[in-house]
Tab-separated table of C-alpha atoms in Angstrom:
chain	number	residue	atom	x	y	z
U	106	UNK	CA	-68.831	144.138	-49.341
U	107	UNK	CA	-70.146	140.646	-48.781
U	108	UNK	CA	-69.933	137.820	-51.269
U	109	UNK	CA	-73.680	138.162	-51.740
U	110	UNK	CA	-73.302	141.752	-52.819
U	111	UNK	CA	-70.500	140.933	-55.247
U	112	UNK	CA	-72.494	138.155	-56.839
U	113	UNK	CA	-75.643	140.211	-57.041
U	114	UNK	CA	-73.778	142.990	-58.814
U	115	UNK	CA	-72.639	140.515	-61.444
U	116	UNK	CA	-76.271	140.500	-62.569
U	117	UNK	CA	-77.185	136.842	-62.687
U	118	UNK	CA	-78.387	136.265	-59.145
U	119	UNK	CA	-82.023	135.997	-58.280
U	120	UNK	CA	-83.130	137.118	-54.851
U	121	UNK	CA	-86.244	137.209	-52.773
U	122	UNK	CA	-86.358	139.365	-49.674
U	123	UNK	CA	-88.582	137.826	-47.042
U	124	UNK	CA	-89.717	140.977	-45.272
U	125	UNK	CA	-92.553	139.167	-43.543
U	126	UNK	CA	-90.189	136.674	-41.896
U	127	UNK	CA	-88.298	137.442	-38.657
U	128	UNK	CA	-84.881	138.786	-39.551
U	129	UNK	CA	-86.153	139.640	-43.035
U	130	UNK	CA	-83.611	137.343	-44.710
U	131	UNK	CA	-82.794	137.019	-48.378
U	132	UNK	CA	-82.992	133.833	-50.376
U	133	UNK	CA	-80.586	133.887	-53.273
U	134	UNK	CA	-80.108	131.616	-56.249
U	135	UNK	CA	-77.998	131.443	-59.357
U	136	UNK	CA	-80.444	130.947	-62.212
U	137	UNK	CA	-77.709	130.402	-64.783
U	138	UNK	CA	-75.978	127.735	-62.729
U	139	UNK	CA	-79.307	126.045	-62.114
U	140	UNK	CA	-79.961	126.055	-65.841
U	141	UNK	CA	-76.550	124.449	-66.366
U	142	UNK	CA	-77.647	121.674	-64.040
U	143	UNK	CA	-75.467	122.444	-61.035
U	144	UNK	CA	-77.107	120.525	-58.194
U	145	UNK	CA	-76.575	123.074	-55.430
U	146	UNK	CA	-77.980	125.862	-57.583
U	147	UNK	CA	-80.950	123.748	-58.532
U	148	UNK	CA	-81.690	123.033	-54.878
U	149	UNK	CA	-81.487	126.743	-54.070
U	150	UNK	CA	-83.782	127.599	-56.945
U	151	UNK	CA	-86.321	124.949	-55.925
U	152	UNK	CA	-86.341	126.225	-52.365
U	153	UNK	CA	-86.859	129.818	-53.463
U	154	UNK	CA	-89.654	128.727	-55.781
U	155	UNK	CA	-91.310	126.739	-52.979
U	156	UNK	CA	-91.189	129.668	-50.561
U	157	UNK	CA	-92.608	132.144	-53.073
U	158	UNK	CA	-95.316	129.838	-54.408
U	159	UNK	CA	-96.432	128.885	-50.894
U	160	UNK	CA	-96.484	132.534	-49.829
U	161	UNK	CA	-98.661	133.513	-52.768
U	162	UNK	CA	-100.955	130.530	-52.198
U	163	UNK	CA	-101.243	131.569	-48.563
U	164	UNK	CA	-102.451	134.998	-49.512
U	165	UNK	CA	-99.243	136.897	-48.934
U	166	UNK	CA	-98.165	139.626	-51.309
U	167	UNK	CA	-95.063	139.192	-53.429
U	168	UNK	CA	-93.797	141.951	-55.653
U	169	UNK	CA	-91.133	142.222	-58.296
U	170	UNK	CA	-89.001	145.319	-58.372
U	171	UNK	CA	-88.535	146.291	-61.967
U	172	UNK	CA	-85.544	147.959	-63.582
U	173	UNK	CA	-87.234	151.323	-63.032
U	174	UNK	CA	-87.474	150.475	-59.310
U	175	UNK	CA	-91.246	150.413	-59.457
U	176	UNK	CA	-92.842	147.339	-57.938
U	177	UNK	CA	-95.582	145.175	-59.359
U	178	UNK	CA	-97.435	142.289	-57.803
U	179	UNK	CA	-96.568	138.822	-59.061
U	180	UNK	CA	-98.765	135.759	-59.034
U	181	UNK	CA	-96.112	133.171	-59.843
U	182	UNK	CA	-92.419	132.546	-59.388
U	183	UNK	CA	-90.080	133.619	-62.168
U	184	UNK	CA	-86.433	132.647	-61.572
U	185	UNK	CA	-85.350	135.424	-63.916
U	186	UNK	CA	-87.353	138.098	-62.123
U	187	UNK	CA	-84.351	139.580	-60.361
U	188	UNK	CA	-85.420	140.970	-56.999
U	189	UNK	CA	-88.646	139.730	-55.473
U	190	UNK	CA	-89.975	140.932	-52.141
U	191	UNK	CA	-92.366	139.138	-49.850
U	192	UNK	CA	-94.092	142.131	-48.321
U	193	UNK	CA	-94.753	142.437	-44.617
U	194	UNK	CA	-98.231	142.790	-43.224
U	195	UNK	CA	-99.498	146.308	-42.676
U	196	UNK	CA	-101.151	147.166	-39.403
U	197	UNK	CA	-103.445	150.135	-39.315
U	198	UNK	CA	-102.510	152.564	-36.592
K	268	UNK	CA	-81.930	124.724	-49.112
K	269	UNK	CA	-81.751	127.995	-50.938
K	270	UNK	CA	-78.987	130.138	-49.644
K	271	UNK	CA	-80.434	132.172	-46.838
K	272	UNK	CA	-78.654	135.353	-45.894
K	273	UNK	CA	-79.695	137.295	-42.839
K	274	UNK	CA	-78.217	140.678	-42.087
K	275	UNK	CA	-75.483	138.943	-40.107
K	276	UNK	CA	-74.671	136.562	-42.934
K	277	UNK	CA	-74.485	139.300	-45.510
K	278	UNK	CA	-71.891	141.229	-43.604
K	279	UNK	CA	-68.926	140.539	-41.420
K	280	UNK	CA	-69.885	138.136	-38.650
K	281	UNK	CA	-66.794	138.820	-36.559
K	282	UNK	CA	-68.710	139.957	-33.511
K	283	UNK	CA	-68.514	138.687	-29.968
K	284	UNK	CA	-72.139	137.599	-29.949
K	285	UNK	CA	-73.472	136.908	-33.441
K	286	UNK	CA	-77.002	136.765	-32.065
K	287	UNK	CA	-76.816	140.285	-30.696
K	288	UNK	CA	-78.242	143.126	-32.786
K	289	UNK	CA	-75.628	144.789	-34.935
K	290	UNK	CA	-76.830	148.309	-35.764
K	291	UNK	CA	-74.052	148.849	-38.282
K	292	UNK	CA	-74.918	145.680	-40.188
K	293	UNK	CA	-78.608	146.546	-40.064
K	294	UNK	CA	-77.859	149.972	-41.476
K	295	UNK	CA	-75.783	148.454	-44.276
K	296	UNK	CA	-78.606	146.038	-45.008
K	297	UNK	CA	-81.094	148.897	-45.176
K	298	UNK	CA	-78.781	150.864	-47.467
K	299	UNK	CA	-78.326	147.855	-49.722
K	300	UNK	CA	-82.063	147.291	-49.941
K	301	UNK	CA	-82.727	150.971	-50.597
K	302	UNK	CA	-80.302	150.822	-53.520
K	303	UNK	CA	-82.269	147.912	-54.940
K	304	UNK	CA	-85.763	149.276	-54.333
K	305	UNK	CA	-85.433	153.038	-54.807
K	306	UNK	CA	-84.172	154.918	-57.820
K	307	UNK	CA	-81.190	157.210	-57.413
K	308	UNK	CA	-83.546	160.163	-57.861
K	309	UNK	CA	-85.842	158.890	-55.102
K	310	UNK	CA	-82.920	158.241	-52.744
K	311	UNK	CA	-81.596	161.724	-53.360
K	312	UNK	CA	-85.039	163.168	-52.662
K	313	UNK	CA	-85.210	161.136	-49.454
K	314	UNK	CA	-81.791	162.374	-48.327
K	315	UNK	CA	-82.690	165.975	-49.141
K	316	UNK	CA	-86.230	166.155	-47.773
K	317	UNK	CA	-86.684	163.152	-45.505
K	318	UNK	CA	-89.650	161.911	-47.549
K	319	UNK	CA	-90.432	159.526	-50.390
K	320	UNK	CA	-93.218	160.553	-52.751
K	321	UNK	CA	-95.190	157.776	-54.450
K	322	UNK	CA	-97.468	158.563	-57.377
K	323	UNK	CA	-100.783	156.763	-57.476
K	324	UNK	CA	-101.246	154.377	-60.389
K	325	UNK	CA	-105.012	154.621	-60.175
K	326	UNK	CA	-105.775	158.277	-59.542
K	327	UNK	CA	-103.975	161.035	-61.444
K	328	UNK	CA	-102.628	163.828	-59.268
K	329	UNK	CA	-102.739	161.626	-56.155
K	330	UNK	CA	-99.470	161.432	-54.240
K	331	UNK	CA	-98.466	159.574	-51.092
K	332	UNK	CA	-95.760	161.203	-49.009
K	333	UNK	CA	-93.930	158.793	-46.727
K	334	UNK	CA	-91.707	160.087	-43.918
K	335	UNK	CA	-88.375	158.386	-43.345
K	336	UNK	CA	-88.854	158.058	-39.606
K	337	UNK	CA	-92.371	156.651	-39.618
K	338	UNK	CA	-95.560	158.365	-38.595
K	339	UNK	CA	-98.405	159.439	-40.816
K	340	UNK	CA	-98.444	158.935	-44.546
K	341	UNK	CA	-99.666	162.172	-46.078
K	342	UNK	CA	-102.121	161.869	-48.955
K	343	UNK	CA	-102.257	164.684	-51.487
K	344	UNK	CA	-104.669	165.197	-54.344
K	345	UNK	CA	-103.993	167.872	-56.900
K	346	UNK	CA	-101.314	169.326	-54.643
K	347	UNK	CA	-103.648	169.659	-51.649
K	348	UNK	CA	-103.437	167.593	-48.493
K	349	UNK	CA	-106.638	165.530	-48.302
K	350	UNK	CA	-105.980	162.829	-45.712
K	351	UNK	CA	-103.636	161.379	-43.146
K	352	UNK	CA	-103.040	157.649	-43.329
K	353	UNK	CA	-101.973	155.632	-40.331
K	354	UNK	CA	-100.427	152.234	-40.925
K	355	UNK	CA	-97.072	150.595	-40.431
K	356	UNK	CA	-95.259	147.608	-41.839
K	357	UNK	CA	-95.073	144.855	-39.250
K	358	UNK	CA	-91.799	143.080	-38.606
K	359	UNK	CA	-88.135	143.271	-37.871
K	360	UNK	CA	-87.445	146.234	-40.123
K	361	UNK	CA	-85.459	149.426	-39.869
K	362	UNK	CA	-87.320	152.711	-40.434
K	363	UNK	CA	-85.942	152.914	-43.969
K	364	UNK	CA	-87.001	149.364	-44.773
K	365	UNK	CA	-90.443	149.971	-43.282
K	366	UNK	CA	-90.779	153.038	-45.490
K	367	UNK	CA	-89.763	151.021	-48.544
K	368	UNK	CA	-92.276	148.333	-47.644
K	369	UNK	CA	-95.069	150.919	-47.676
K	370	UNK	CA	-93.870	152.263	-51.019
K	371	UNK	CA	-93.877	148.770	-52.503
K	372	UNK	CA	-97.360	148.146	-51.144
K	373	UNK	CA	-98.751	151.354	-52.663
K	374	UNK	CA	-97.224	150.625	-56.058
K	375	UNK	CA	-98.216	146.981	-56.154
K	376	UNK	CA	-101.711	147.092	-54.670
K	377	UNK	CA	-102.917	150.571	-53.807
K	378	UNK	CA	-106.479	149.453	-53.162
K	379	UNK	CA	-105.457	146.842	-50.611
K	380	UNK	CA	-103.037	149.272	-49.003
K	381	UNK	CA	-105.865	151.747	-48.490
K	382	UNK	CA	-108.019	149.020	-46.984
K	383	UNK	CA	-105.326	148.167	-44.437
K	384	UNK	CA	-104.444	151.624	-43.185
K	385	UNK	CA	-106.635	153.939	-41.173
K	386	UNK	CA	-107.637	156.995	-43.162
K	387	UNK	CA	-108.377	160.339	-41.581
K	388	UNK	CA	-109.880	162.587	-44.219
K	389	UNK	CA	-109.388	166.302	-43.973
K	390	UNK	CA	-112.442	168.344	-44.751
K	391	UNK	CA	-114.567	170.996	-43.177
K	392	UNK	CA	-115.845	168.457	-40.656
K	393	UNK	CA	-112.381	167.404	-39.507
K	394	UNK	CA	-111.769	167.403	-35.799
K	395	UNK	CA	-109.577	170.120	-34.307
K	396	UNK	CA	-106.848	167.611	-33.544
K	397	UNK	CA	-106.749	166.549	-37.203
K	398	UNK	CA	-106.440	170.149	-38.269
K	399	UNK	CA	-103.539	170.543	-35.843
K	400	UNK	CA	-101.883	167.438	-37.253
K	401	UNK	CA	-102.434	168.690	-40.787
K	402	UNK	CA	-100.457	171.762	-39.885
K	403	UNK	CA	-97.457	169.451	-39.454
K	404	UNK	CA	-97.655	168.284	-43.068
K	405	UNK	CA	-94.496	168.295	-45.127
K	406	UNK	CA	-93.677	171.548	-46.875
K	407	UNK	CA	-94.945	171.901	-50.467
K	408	UNK	CA	-91.467	171.562	-51.958
K	409	UNK	CA	-91.480	167.910	-50.869
K	410	UNK	CA	-93.997	167.223	-53.634
K	411	UNK	CA	-91.899	168.905	-56.274
């Protein structure tokens, strides 16, 4: 398992899956480290916040996957949200 | 920069050409995402039947049945098939991830989802080809 997976399982990592971006990458951040003032974590958190806020402002749909694995739309960035997903566009067939 | 992890970054990069598609890594990525986005019960149902069933938040008794390999989304109301929906997630996604994307869309914004997909209602005026397609609907036990 990758380092990302190990850290995520520890339960303090925030993630946003950018499904609308080529390669559908993840952005990850350590909210606790950012809160402790660790510079690298703060930079990561700021970048994730920027991406999510700009996506929402641009009309894209961002959802949070709750502990019951049911998603709900979010209108702002919450670093403690856990897993966020920037949804891809849907094309009618 | 926030730490950005593509499928290649998340897994072992020891390949001859890191830019080349790595089906195994993509499959692991899809499995990882499914574990995050689908409950164990839903994943078991998907393994067993090949479908994910999503309950409507706005209309009681409405269910969306999503096939794992793409194709029509089947819309049921009160246990009866009422429409075929045609729409796909756009992007660099595996079939499983595309299915999950549709599930997330339905849960988060059902109204917008229905605006984006093409809906073919099944009624007495349905075309013969629609009635043929309806005959390919998932078996009733999928809804159970």
